Short mmCIF file of C-alpha atoms in Angstrom, two decimals:
data_model
loop_
_atom_site.label_atom_id
_atom_site.label_comp_id
_atom_site.label_asym_id
_atom_site.label_seq_id
_atom_site.Cartn_x
_atom_site.Cartn_y
_atom_site.Cartn_z
CA VAL A 1 91.38 141.11 99.26
CA GLN A 2 91.59 137.22 99.57
CA LEU A 3 94.64 134.38 98.69
CA LEU A 4 94.56 130.58 98.70
CA GLU A 5 97.71 128.72 97.87
CA SER A 6 97.19 125.26 96.40
CA GLY A 7 99.55 122.50 95.60
CA GLY A 8 101.44 121.37 98.01
CA GLY A 9 102.48 118.22 99.39
CA LEU A 10 105.54 115.27 99.19
CA VAL A 11 107.86 114.83 96.18
CA GLN A 12 110.71 113.40 95.78
CA PRO A 13 113.79 114.46 94.93
CA GLY A 14 114.58 115.28 90.96
CA GLY A 15 110.46 115.55 90.86
CA SER A 16 108.60 118.73 89.77
CA LEU A 17 105.31 120.59 91.07
CA ARG A 18 102.79 123.62 90.85
CA LEU A 19 101.81 125.51 93.12
CA SER A 20 98.53 127.96 92.44
CA CYS A 21 97.23 130.71 94.36
CA ALA A 22 93.46 131.97 93.75
CA ALA A 23 93.50 136.15 94.32
CA SER A 24 90.14 137.85 95.04
CA GLY A 25 88.80 140.48 96.18
CA PHE A 26 91.26 143.22 94.26
CA SER A 27 92.18 143.71 90.34
CA PHE A 28 94.58 141.12 90.28
CA SER A 29 96.27 142.45 86.98
CA THR A 30 97.03 146.03 88.12
CA TYR A 31 99.69 144.57 91.08
CA ALA A 32 102.42 142.79 90.98
CA MET A 33 102.60 139.41 92.74
CA SER A 34 104.90 137.41 94.66
CA TRP A 35 106.09 133.87 96.13
CA VAL A 36 108.08 133.69 99.23
CA ARG A 37 109.39 130.64 101.29
CA GLN A 38 109.72 129.46 104.90
CA ALA A 39 111.87 126.59 105.08
CA PRO A 40 111.05 124.75 108.64
CA GLY A 41 112.23 126.73 111.79
CA ARG A 42 113.83 129.48 109.44
CA GLY A 43 113.62 133.09 108.44
CA LEU A 44 111.76 134.12 105.19
CA GLU A 45 112.95 133.88 101.57
CA TRP A 46 112.06 135.43 98.78
CA VAL A 47 111.32 133.43 95.38
CA SER A 48 109.88 135.27 92.85
CA THR A 49 108.02 138.05 91.35
CA ILE A 50 105.67 139.01 88.59
CA SER A 51 104.71 142.04 87.10
CA GLY A 52 101.19 142.85 86.94
CA SER A 53 100.42 142.46 83.15
CA GLY A 54 102.67 139.14 83.62
CA GLY A 55 104.89 140.55 81.18
CA THR A 56 108.47 140.52 83.64
CA THR A 57 109.51 138.07 85.64
CA TYR A 58 112.01 138.12 88.77
CA TYR A 59 113.86 135.46 90.75
CA PRO A 60 116.97 134.88 93.15
CA ASP A 61 120.07 133.34 91.67
CA SER A 62 119.54 130.35 94.32
CA VAL A 63 116.22 129.56 92.41
CA LYS A 64 116.82 130.87 88.57
CA GLY A 65 116.20 128.28 85.70
CA ARG A 66 114.60 126.11 88.68
CA PHE A 67 111.47 127.93 89.35
CA THR A 68 108.87 129.54 87.06
CA ILE A 69 106.69 132.36 88.07
CA SER A 70 103.20 132.50 86.06
CA ARG A 71 99.76 134.01 86.42
CA ASP A 72 96.11 133.80 84.41
CA LYS A 73 94.30 136.78 84.56
CA SER A 74 91.34 135.37 83.47
CA GLN A 75 90.90 132.98 86.52
CA ASN A 76 92.37 135.58 88.89
CA THR A 77 95.87 133.13 89.56
CA LEU A 78 98.65 132.89 90.23
CA TYR A 79 100.88 129.57 89.17
CA LEU A 80 104.52 128.97 90.83
CA GLN A 81 106.26 125.92 88.89
CA ILE A 82 109.10 124.12 90.66
CA ASN A 83 111.41 121.65 88.42
CA SER A 84 114.65 119.60 89.81
CA LEU A 85 113.63 119.98 93.17
CA ARG A 86 115.88 119.44 95.86
CA ALA A 87 115.50 119.04 99.90
CA GLU A 88 116.66 122.07 100.81
CA ASP A 89 113.12 123.35 98.85
CA THR A 90 111.37 121.92 101.57
CA ALA A 91 109.58 124.96 102.80
CA VAL A 92 105.70 126.54 103.39
CA TYR A 93 105.33 128.24 99.96
CA TYR A 94 103.56 131.73 100.28
CA CYS A 95 101.64 133.81 97.88
CA ALA A 96 102.02 137.62 98.79
CA LYS A 97 100.34 140.82 96.90
CA ASN A 98 102.92 144.25 95.74
CA PRO A 99 101.78 146.94 96.26
CA THR A 100 101.82 148.06 92.33
CA SER A 101 102.16 146.60 89.12
CA LEU A 102 106.55 146.70 88.61
CA TRP A 103 108.92 144.88 90.91
CA THR A 104 110.60 148.67 92.63
CA GLN A 105 112.26 149.30 95.56
CA TYR A 106 108.87 150.42 96.28
CA ASN A 107 107.71 146.91 97.39
CA TRP A 108 106.02 144.85 100.72
CA PHE A 109 104.46 142.13 100.40
CA ASP A 110 101.07 142.55 101.46
CA PRO A 111 98.49 140.66 102.35
CA TRP A 112 99.86 136.77 102.70
CA GLY A 113 98.03 133.58 101.40
CA GLN A 114 98.20 131.20 104.37
CA GLY A 115 100.56 128.57 102.50
CA THR A 116 101.27 125.45 101.12
CA LEU A 117 103.94 122.71 102.39
CA VAL A 118 106.42 121.47 99.62
CA THR A 119 108.36 118.54 101.50
CA VAL A 120 110.72 117.61 99.32
CA SER A 121 112.06 113.77 100.45
CA SER A 122 112.55 110.07 99.17
CA GLU B 1 122.93 142.68 97.16
CA ILE B 2 121.35 144.18 100.38
CA VAL B 3 121.76 142.47 103.70
CA LEU B 4 119.91 143.29 106.37
CA THR B 5 120.75 142.65 110.14
CA GLN B 6 118.21 142.67 112.98
CA SER B 7 118.86 142.56 116.66
CA PRO B 8 118.69 141.59 119.05
CA ALA B 9 118.10 137.85 117.97
CA THR B 10 115.37 137.35 121.13
CA LEU B 11 113.79 139.90 122.99
CA SER B 12 112.60 138.99 126.27
CA LEU B 13 110.20 141.49 127.83
CA SER B 14 107.08 141.72 130.20
CA PRO B 15 103.47 142.57 129.09
CA GLY B 16 103.44 146.83 129.16
CA GLU B 17 107.06 146.85 128.59
CA ARG B 18 107.99 149.02 125.76
CA ALA B 19 109.96 146.57 123.26
CA THR B 20 112.19 148.61 120.71
CA LEU B 21 113.50 146.03 117.52
CA SER B 22 116.32 147.21 115.06
CA CYS B 23 116.99 146.84 111.29
CA ARG B 24 120.34 147.65 110.19
CA ALA B 25 121.35 147.55 106.48
CA SER B 26 124.33 147.39 104.65
CA GLN B 27 123.96 150.11 102.11
CA SER B 28 121.60 153.07 102.57
CA VAL B 29 117.86 152.08 100.79
CA SER B 30 116.01 155.76 101.56
CA SER B 31 113.01 154.76 103.46
CA TYR B 32 111.93 151.56 101.85
CA LEU B 33 111.45 149.52 104.60
CA ALA B 34 108.96 147.27 105.97
CA TRP B 35 108.06 145.53 109.07
CA TYR B 36 105.98 141.99 109.38
CA GLN B 37 104.99 140.49 112.75
CA GLN B 38 104.71 136.34 112.50
CA LYS B 39 103.01 134.01 114.78
CA PRO B 40 103.69 130.45 115.31
CA GLY B 41 101.70 128.35 112.73
CA GLN B 42 100.26 131.73 111.08
CA ALA B 43 101.54 133.59 107.43
CA PRO B 44 103.55 137.33 108.40
CA ARG B 45 101.22 139.87 108.50
CA LEU B 46 102.52 143.37 107.38
CA LEU B 47 102.87 146.29 110.40
CA MET B 48 104.95 149.05 109.12
CA TYR B 49 105.85 150.05 105.00
CA ASP B 50 108.16 152.56 103.99
CA ALA B 51 109.87 152.72 107.55
CA SER B 52 107.08 154.46 109.32
CA ASN B 53 103.58 153.90 108.10
CA ARG B 54 101.52 151.71 109.58
CA ALA B 55 99.59 149.26 107.41
CA THR B 56 95.75 148.83 107.62
CA GLY B 57 94.14 147.60 110.39
CA ILE B 58 97.69 148.30 112.82
CA PRO B 59 96.99 149.08 116.25
CA ALA B 60 98.90 152.62 117.12
CA ARG B 61 101.19 151.23 119.51
CA PHE B 62 103.50 150.23 116.53
CA SER B 63 105.62 152.44 114.88
CA GLY B 64 108.68 152.40 112.75
CA SER B 65 111.28 155.67 112.32
CA GLY B 66 114.59 154.96 110.61
CA SER B 67 115.75 156.06 107.62
CA GLY B 68 118.89 155.18 105.15
CA THR B 69 120.55 152.37 106.98
CA ASP B 70 119.02 152.09 110.41
CA PHE B 71 115.17 151.07 111.71
CA THR B 72 113.60 150.86 114.29
CA LEU B 73 110.29 149.49 115.11
CA THR B 74 108.72 150.27 118.42
CA ILE B 75 106.12 148.28 120.68
CA SER B 76 105.52 151.45 123.61
CA SER B 77 103.38 148.91 125.44
CA LEU B 78 103.26 144.82 125.16
CA GLU B 79 100.27 143.10 124.67
CA PRO B 80 100.08 139.64 125.21
CA GLU B 81 98.93 139.29 121.37
CA ASP B 82 102.46 140.93 120.03
CA PHE B 83 105.05 137.95 120.86
CA ALA B 84 106.13 136.66 117.80
CA VAL B 85 108.78 136.73 115.64
CA TYR B 86 109.14 139.96 113.97
CA TYR B 87 110.86 140.53 110.17
CA CYS B 88 112.24 143.76 108.32
CA GLN B 89 112.15 143.12 104.61
CA GLN B 90 113.64 145.69 101.66
CA ARG B 91 112.76 144.27 97.93
CA SER B 92 113.87 141.23 97.97
CA THR B 93 115.55 141.05 101.05
CA PHE B 94 114.23 140.11 104.74
CA GLY B 95 115.80 140.10 107.90
CA GLN B 96 116.96 137.12 110.53
CA GLY B 97 114.19 137.86 112.65
CA THR B 98 113.89 138.96 115.96
CA LYS B 99 111.65 136.68 118.46
CA LEU B 100 109.98 138.95 121.19
CA GLU B 101 109.34 136.48 123.75
CA ILE B 102 107.79 136.56 127.23
CA LYS B 103 110.20 137.60 130.44
#
């Protein structure tokens, strides 16, 4: 199982960015997938999950309306569209695989990609 | 929303010693708790899931226990590579982390 993120970079406040996560080594459509971020020197923060089918998405209130998670089963790729970027969005963004197709209490993140750094600054 | 509180914030021990890390939930989470290890510059790695199940490839010196609101991650005899930051997690919530450092 391998996850490889890309798409990070330096963006001005108010800008947009789309992160990608290429998945391999498992049946991509069978599992929910998530994004978790980590600001410099800080802890881990969950920012979105999408069900295995792609039909259901989940976000914390802190990013709802600005972040959009999606998946392309034909490309085995997970995406995170981030709009209206703020300085506090500066972080390493990790994609991770969930253990089932749904977002439930029975949940953990394994494995994780290596992360992609998003820096929001003028 | 569930809050996870980890203690201590920092734990200073020597190789060969036993480490005990705590995670307390603000309400019962049954056994739905995971633990991760993160080393500098690396992604987190799953250690335990469902409170007491070791993830694939995790050495037997790591063990997890607890249910309800109180959970423990124990490292029976510290190896040099075990010094890292450890996080607990339940669904969408992570604890703030415990830094395990060399004394």
